[in-house]
Coordinates of N, CA and C in Angstrom, one line a residue:
M1 N 1.0 -1.1 0.1 CA -0.1 0.0 0.2 C 0.9 1.2 -0.1
T2 N 0.4 2.0 -0.6 CA 1.4 3.5 -0.8 C 0.2 4.3 0.0
A3 N 1.7 5.3 0.3 CA 1.0 6.3 1.5 C 0.5 7.8 0.5
T4 N -0.7 7.6 0.9 CA -1.8 9.5 0.1 C -0.7 10.3 0.5
P5 N -0.6 11.3 -0.1 CA -0.7 12.8 0.2 C -1.3 13.0 1.5
E6 N -1.7 14.3 2.2 CA -1.8 14.5 3.0 C -2.8 15.4 2.4
L7 N -4.3 15.2 2.9 CA -5.5 16.2 2.2 C -5.9 17.2 2.7
G8 N -5.9 18.5 2.4 CA -6.5 20.0 3.1 C -7.6 19.5 3.5
T9 N -8.4 20.5 4.5 CA -9.6 20.5 4.8 C -10.7 21.2 4.0
P10 N -11.8 19.8 3.2 CA -13.0 20.2 2.7 C -13.4 21.5 2.9
R11 N -14.0 22.2 2.3 CA -14.5 23.6 2.1 C -16.5 23.1 1.7
T12 N -16.7 23.8 2.1 CA -18.2 24.0 1.3 C -18.2 25.0 0.4
A13 N -19.9 24.1 -0.7 CA -19.3 24.7 -1.4 C -19.6 26.3 -1.9
S14 N -19.1 27.1 -2.6 CA -18.9 28.8 -2.8 C -18.5 29.0 -3.8
P15 N -18.6 30.1 -4.2 CA -18.4 30.2 -5.7 C -17.1 30.8 -5.3
E16 N -16.3 31.1 -4.1 CA -14.8 31.2 -3.8 C -14.5 30.0 -4.1
L17 N -14.7 28.8 -3.3 CA -14.4 27.4 -4.2 C -14.2 27.2 -5.2
L18 N -15.4 27.5 -6.0 CA -15.2 26.8 -7.2 C -14.2 27.8 -8.1
R19 N -13.9 29.0 -8.0 CA -13.0 30.1 -8.3 C -11.3 29.4 -8.3
S20 N -11.0 29.2 -6.8 CA -10.1 28.9 -6.3 C -9.8 27.6 -6.8
V21 N -10.7 26.5 -6.8 CA -10.3 25.3 -8.0 C -9.5 25.0 -9.3
F22 N -10.7 26.2 -9.8 CA -10.6 26.1 -11.4 C -9.3 27.1 -11.9
R23 N -8.8 27.9 -11.0 CA -7.4 28.8 -10.9 C -6.3 27.7 -11.2
R24 N -6.6 26.2 -10.6 CA -5.4 25.4 -11.1 C -6.0 24.6 -11.9
H25 N -6.8 25.5 -13.1 CA -7.6 24.1 -14.2 C -6.9 25.4 -15.3
A26 N -5.9 24.7 -16.1 CA -5.2 25.3 -17.2 C -6.0 25.4 -18.6
A27 N -6.4 26.1 -18.7 CA -7.6 26.2 -20.0 C -7.1 27.2 -21.7
G28 N -7.4 27.1 -22.4 CA -7.3 27.4 -23.4 C -8.1 28.4 -23.4
V29 N -7.8 29.9 -24.5 CA -8.7 31.4 -24.4 C -8.8 31.6 -25.7
A30 N -9.8 32.3 -25.5 CA -10.7 32.7 -26.9 C -11.7 33.6 -26.4
V31 N -11.5 34.4 -27.7 CA -12.7 35.5 -27.6 C -13.6 35.6 -28.5
I32 N -14.8 35.9 -27.5 CA -16.2 35.5 -28.8 C -16.6 36.9 -29.1
T33 N -17.1 37.3 -30.0 CA -17.0 38.1 -31.3 C -18.5 38.1 -31.7
A34 N -19.7 39.2 -31.4 CA -20.7 39.3 -32.2 C -21.0 41.2 -32.9
R35 N -22.1 40.8 -33.5 CA -22.6 42.1 -34.1 C -23.6 42.8 -33.0
G36 N -23.1 44.0 -32.3 CA -24.6 44.5 -31.2 C -25.1 45.4 -32.1
A37 N -26.2 46.3 -31.6 CA -26.5 47.4 -31.8 C -26.4 48.4 -32.1
S38 N -24.9 48.8 -30.9 CA -24.5 49.8 -31.2 C -23.3 49.5 -31.9
G39 N -23.0 48.4 -32.5 CA -21.3 48.1 -32.7 C -20.7 46.9 -32.3
P40 N -20.0 46.3 -32.6 CA -19.1 45.0 -32.1 C -18.9 44.9 -30.7
V41 N -19.2 43.4 -30.3 CA -19.2 43.5 -28.7 C -18.2 41.9 -29.1
G42 N -17.2 42.0 -27.4 CA -16.5 40.9 -27.8 C -16.3 40.4 -26.0
F43 N -15.8 39.6 -25.8 CA -15.6 38.7 -24.5 C -14.6 37.8 -24.4
T44 N -13.5 37.8 -24.1 CA -12.8 36.7 -23.3 C -13.3 35.7 -22.8
A45 N -13.1 34.5 -23.5 CA -13.7 33.0 -22.8 C -13.0 32.1 -22.1
T46 N -12.8 31.4 -21.5 CA -11.9 30.0 -21.5 C -12.9 28.9 -21.1
S47 N -14.5 28.8 -21.1 CA -15.5 28.4 -21.2 C -15.5 27.6 -22.4
L48 N -14.6 28.0 -23.6 CA -15.0 27.0 -24.5 C -14.7 25.5 -25.2
T49 N -16.0 24.8 -25.3 CA -16.0 23.4 -25.7 C -16.3 23.1 -27.0
S50 N -15.7 22.1 -27.5 CA -16.2 21.4 -28.6 C -17.5 20.2 -28.5
V51 N -18.2 20.4 -28.8 CA -19.8 19.5 -28.4 C -19.5 18.9 -28.8
S52 N -19.8 18.5 -30.3 CA -20.1 17.8 -31.1 C -19.6 18.0 -32.4
A53 N -19.2 16.6 -33.5 CA -18.4 16.4 -34.5 C -19.5 16.7 -35.5
E54 N -20.6 15.7 -35.1 CA -21.4 15.5 -36.4 C -23.3 16.0 -36.2
P55 N -23.6 17.6 -36.0 CA -22.9 18.5 -36.6 C -22.0 19.1 -35.9
P56 N -21.2 20.0 -36.3 CA -19.6 20.7 -35.6 C -21.1 21.7 -35.0
I57 N -20.5 21.3 -33.2 CA -21.5 22.5 -32.6 C -20.2 22.6 -31.4
V58 N -19.9 24.1 -31.0 CA -19.3 24.4 -30.0 C -20.3 24.7 -28.8
S59 N -19.8 25.1 -27.7 CA -20.4 25.7 -26.9 C -19.4 26.8 -25.7
F60 N -20.2 27.8 -25.2 CA -19.1 28.9 -24.6 C -20.4 29.1 -23.1
G61 N -19.7 30.1 -22.0 CA -20.7 30.2 -20.8 C -20.6 31.9 -21.2
I62 N -21.4 32.7 -20.6 CA -21.3 34.0 -20.7 C -21.8 34.3 -19.5
G63 N -21.5 35.4 -18.6 CA -22.7 35.6 -17.0 C -23.6 36.7 -17.8
T64 N -24.8 36.5 -17.1 CA -26.2 37.4 -17.5 C -25.9 38.7 -17.5
G65 N -25.0 39.4 -16.6 CA -24.7 40.2 -16.3 C -23.7 41.1 -17.3
A66 N -22.7 40.5 -17.8 CA -21.8 41.2 -18.6 C -22.4 42.1 -19.8
S67 N -21.4 42.8 -19.9 CA -21.6 43.7 -20.9 C -22.4 43.4 -22.4
S68 N -21.3 42.4 -22.8 CA -21.5 41.6 -23.7 C -22.9 40.8 -24.4
W69 N -23.5 40.3 -23.1 CA -24.4 39.9 -23.0 C -25.6 39.5 -23.5
P70 N -26.4 41.3 -23.8 CA -27.6 42.0 -24.3 C -27.3 41.6 -25.5
A71 N -25.8 41.6 -26.6 CA -25.7 41.1 -28.2 C -26.2 39.9 -27.9
I72 N -25.1 38.7 -27.4 CA -25.4 37.7 -27.6 C -26.5 37.1 -27.5
A73 N -27.7 37.8 -26.1 CA -29.1 37.2 -26.3 C -29.7 37.4 -27.4
G74 N -29.1 38.4 -28.1 CA -30.1 38.5 -29.3 C -29.3 38.4 -31.1
T75 N -28.3 37.7 -30.8 CA -27.6 38.0 -32.3 C -28.1 36.2 -32.9
D76 N -27.7 36.1 -34.3 CA -27.8 34.7 -34.6 C -26.6 34.1 -34.8
H77 N -25.6 34.9 -35.1 CA -24.4 34.3 -34.8 C -23.2 34.8 -34.2
V78 N -21.9 34.1 -34.4 CA -21.4 34.8 -33.1 C -19.6 34.6 -34.2
G79 N -18.7 35.1 -33.5 CA -17.8 34.6 -33.9 C -16.7 33.9 -32.5
V80 N -15.7 32.7 -33.3 CA -15.1 32.1 -32.2 C -13.6 32.3 -32.3
H81 N -12.7 32.9 -31.7 CA -11.5 33.1 -32.1 C -10.8 32.5 -30.9
I82 N -9.2 31.5 -31.4 CA -8.7 30.8 -30.3 C -7.7 32.2 -30.3
L83 N -7.3 32.5 -29.0 CA -5.6 33.0 -29.7 C -4.4 32.4 -29.1
G84 N -3.4 33.0 -29.6 CA -2.1 32.6 -29.9 C -1.5 33.7 -28.6
E85 N -0.1 32.6 -28.2 CA 0.4 33.4 -26.4 C 1.1 34.5 -27.2
H86 N 1.4 35.0 -28.5 CA 1.6 36.0 -28.4 C 0.5 37.3 -28.2
Q87 N -1.1 36.9 -27.7 CA -2.1 37.9 -28.0 C -2.5 37.8 -26.3
S88 N -1.8 38.0 -25.5 CA -2.2 37.8 -23.8 C -2.7 39.1 -23.7
D89 N -2.0 40.2 -24.5 CA -3.0 41.7 -24.3 C -3.9 42.2 -25.0
L90 N -4.2 41.4 -25.9 CA -5.4 41.1 -26.6 C -6.6 40.5 -25.5
A91 N -6.2 39.2 -25.2 CA -7.6 38.7 -24.2 C -7.7 39.5 -23.1
A92 N -6.5 40.4 -22.3 CA -6.6 41.1 -21.3 C -7.6 42.3 -21.7
T93 N -7.9 42.8 -23.3 CA -8.5 44.0 -23.3 C -9.7 43.2 -23.5
F94 N -9.7 42.1 -24.2 CA -11.2 41.7 -23.9 C -11.6 40.8 -23.0
A95 N -11.1 41.1 -21.7 CA -11.9 40.9 -20.4 C -11.8 42.1 -19.6
R96 N -11.5 42.8 -19.7 CA -11.4 43.8 -19.1 C -13.0 45.1 -19.1
S97 N -13.4 44.6 -17.8 CA -14.7 45.6 -18.3 C -14.7 47.0 -18.3
G98 N -15.1 47.7 -19.5 CA -15.1 49.2 -20.2 C -13.7 49.4 -20.6
A99 N -13.3 48.6 -21.4 CA -12.2 48.7 -22.2 C -12.7 49.1 -23.6
D100 N -12.2 50.0 -24.6 CA -12.6 50.2 -26.0 C -11.9 48.7 -26.4
R101 N -12.6 47.6 -26.9 CA -12.3 45.9 -27.5 C -11.9 46.5 -28.4
F102 N -12.6 47.4 -29.4 CA -12.4 47.4 -30.9 C -12.1 48.5 -31.5
G103 N -11.1 49.0 -30.6 CA -10.6 50.7 -31.1 C -8.7 49.8 -31.0
A104 N -7.6 51.0 -31.6 CA -6.8 50.3 -31.8 C -6.1 50.1 -30.5
P105 N -5.7 49.3 -30.3 CA -4.5 48.5 -31.5 C -5.0 46.9 -31.9
T106 N -6.7 46.7 -31.4 CA -7.3 45.9 -32.2 C -7.3 45.7 -33.7
A107 N -6.6 44.4 -34.1 CA -7.2 44.7 -35.9 C -8.4 43.5 -35.8
W108 N -9.1 44.1 -36.5 CA -10.5 43.0 -37.2 C -11.1 43.8 -38.3
R109 N -11.8 42.6 -38.5 CA -12.9 43.1 -39.9 C -13.8 42.4 -39.5
E110 N -15.0 42.7 -40.5 CA -16.3 42.4 -40.6 C -16.1 41.2 -41.4
G111 N -16.9 39.9 -40.7 CA -16.9 38.8 -41.4 C -18.3 38.3 -42.1
P112 N -18.3 36.9 -42.4 CA -19.7 36.6 -42.9 C -20.7 36.6 -41.4
E113 N -21.8 37.0 -42.2 CA -22.8 37.4 -41.0 C -22.9 38.2 -40.4
G114 N -22.2 39.5 -40.6 CA -21.2 40.6 -39.6 C -21.1 40.6 -38.6
V115 N -20.1 38.5 -38.6 CA -19.4 38.9 -37.0 C -18.5 39.6 -37.3
P116 N -17.4 40.0 -36.0 CA -16.7 41.2 -35.6 C -15.4 39.4 -36.1
V117 N -14.6 39.9 -37.1 CA -13.0 38.6 -37.1 C -12.2 39.1 -36.0
L118 N -11.1 38.7 -35.7 CA -10.1 39.4 -35.0 C -8.9 38.6 -36.2
D119 N -8.1 39.5 -36.3 CA -6.9 39.3 -36.8 C -5.5 38.6 -36.4
G120 N -5.0 38.0 -36.8 CA -3.8 37.4 -36.4 C -4.2 36.3 -35.3
V121 N -4.9 35.9 -35.2 CA -5.3 34.4 -34.4 C -5.3 33.3 -34.8
L122 N -4.9 32.1 -33.6 CA -4.6 31.0 -34.3 C -5.6 30.3 -34.8
A123 N -6.7 30.8 -35.0 CA -8.1 29.6 -35.8 C -9.2 30.9 -35.4
W124 N -10.2 30.7 -36.1 CA -11.9 31.6 -36.0 C -12.8 30.5 -36.3
L125 N -14.0 30.9 -35.9 CA -14.9 29.8 -36.5 C -16.0 31.3 -36.7
V126 N -17.1 31.1 -37.3 CA -18.0 32.1 -37.5 C -19.6 30.7 -37.3
C127 N -20.1 30.8 -36.0 CA -21.0 29.5 -35.8 C -22.5 30.6 -35.9
R128 N -23.4 29.4 -36.0 CA -25.2 29.7 -35.9 C -25.0 29.6 -34.2
V129 N -26.0 30.5 -33.5 CA -26.3 30.1 -32.4 C -27.6 29.3 -32.5
V130 N -27.5 28.2 -32.0 CA -28.7 27.1 -31.7 C -29.3 26.9 -30.6
G131 N -28.6 27.5 -29.4 CA -29.2 27.3 -27.9 C -28.6 28.2 -27.3
R132 N -29.5 28.7 -25.9 CA -29.1 29.4 -25.1 C -29.4 28.9 -23.3
V133 N -28.7 28.1 -23.0 CA -29.1 27.6 -22.1 C -28.9 28.0 -20.6
P134 N -29.9 28.1 -19.7 CA -30.0 28.8 -18.5 C -28.6 27.7 -17.7
A135 N -27.8 28.6 -17.1 CA -26.9 27.9 -16.3 C -26.9 28.7 -15.1
G136 N -27.5 29.0 -14.0 CA -27.2 29.9 -12.8 C -27.4 30.8 -13.1
D137 N -26.2 32.2 -13.0 CA -25.8 33.4 -13.5 C -25.6 33.7 -15.2
H138 N -24.8 32.6 -15.4 CA -24.6 32.5 -16.9 C -25.8 31.9 -17.8
R139 N -25.5 31.7 -19.0 CA -25.8 31.1 -20.2 C -24.6 30.3 -20.8
I140 N -25.4 28.7 -21.2 CA -24.2 28.0 -22.0 C -25.1 28.5 -23.5
V141 N -24.2 28.9 -24.3 CA -24.6 28.9 -25.7 C -24.4 27.9 -26.6
L142 N -24.9 27.3 -27.4 CA -24.9 26.4 -27.9 C -24.6 27.0 -29.3
A143 N -23.5 26.5 -30.6 CA -22.9 27.4 -31.6 C -22.8 26.2 -32.5
E144 N -23.5 26.3 -33.8 CA -22.9 25.2 -34.9 C -22.2 26.4 -35.9
V145 N -20.9 25.5 -35.9 CA -20.4 26.0 -36.9 C -20.7 26.4 -38.0
V146 N -20.5 27.3 -39.2 CA -20.9 27.0 -40.7 C -19.4 27.5 -41.3
L147 N -18.1 28.5 -40.8 CA -16.9 27.8 -41.5 C -16.3 28.8 -40.3
G148 N -14.9 28.4 -41.3 CA -13.5 29.1 -40.3 C -12.5 28.9 -41.1
D149 N -11.0 29.1 -40.3 CA -10.4 29.4 -40.9 C -9.5 28.9 -39.3
P150 N -8.5 27.3 -39.8 CA -7.7 26.9 -38.5 C -6.4 27.2 -38.6
S151 N -5.9 28.4 -40.2 CA -4.4 28.2 -40.3 C -3.3 29.0 -39.9
G152 N -3.7 30.1 -38.9 CA -2.7 30.6 -37.8 C -1.4 29.8 -37.8
T153 N -0.7 30.4 -37.1 CA 0.5 30.1 -37.1 C 0.8 30.2 -34.9
G154 N 1.6 29.6 -34.5 CA 2.1 29.8 -33.2 C 1.4 28.6 -32.5
R155 N 1.8 29.2 -30.9 CA 1.1 28.2 -30.0 C -0.2 28.8 -29.1
P156 N -1.0 27.9 -28.6 CA -1.9 28.6 -28.3 C -2.0 29.7 -26.2
L157 N -2.5 30.5 -26.4 CA -2.6 31.0 -25.5 C -3.5 29.9 -23.7
L158 N -2.8 30.2 -22.7 CA -3.5 29.3 -21.7 C -3.7 30.4 -20.8
Y159 N -4.9 30.3 -19.8 CA -5.3 30.8 -18.8 C -4.9 29.8 -17.2
H160 N -4.1 30.7 -16.3 CA -4.0 29.5 -15.4 C -3.5 30.5 -14.0
Q161 N -4.1 29.9 -12.8 CA -3.7 30.5 -11.8 C -3.7 32.5 -11.9
G162 N -5.1 32.3 -12.3 CA -5.4 33.9 -12.9 C -4.6 34.7 -13.4
R163 N -3.9 34.0 -14.2 CA -3.1 34.7 -15.5 C -3.2 34.2 -16.9
F164 N -2.7 35.2 -18.0 CA -2.0 34.3 -19.2 C -1.7 34.0 -19.1
N165 N -1.1 33.1 -19.9 CA 0.6 31.9 -20.1 C 0.6 31.3 -21.1
A166 N 2.0 30.8 -21.5 CA 2.5 30.4 -22.6 C 2.3 28.9 -22.4
L167 N 2.4 27.9 -23.2 CA 3.0 26.8 -22.9 C 4.7 26.2 -22.4
R168 N 4.6 25.1 -22.0 CA 6.6 25.1 -21.6 C 6.5 23.8 -21.9
D169 N 8.0 23.7 -22.7 CA 8.0 22.2 -23.3 C 9.0 21.5 -21.9

């Protein structure tokens, strides 16, 4: 029988417990964009998941109190952008409340279905929203891939311990 390491004291479920646990979970970084009533909107997401290959569906979470939620709640299409390790400043811009996310130095263009498409990303998708599922103070958005481009170069940006990081060999 092998010895197991000493376990810490378990804590009762709380928002802080969940945040503390997930700070230890490294996640890829994406930016979700959409066309809003007053212009483009977007936010940094670490909750992006591939849901289905046939048909190709992805999901991501967004808080209902987020400034981008009204646009995401009413749009038919979203952009999904996989960020590279060279884009930590871009990730921080789209994560910061009140930031001018689409102003300089953000490089972007209007893409298919009017979705804002960011330049210089590792990969991007334009997706048709097929569902918005209530999940506490968030919504899980299900979106079917319409088209995309996986040809960007570089390594992925990660989020871990409250910071943007690069992969290490």
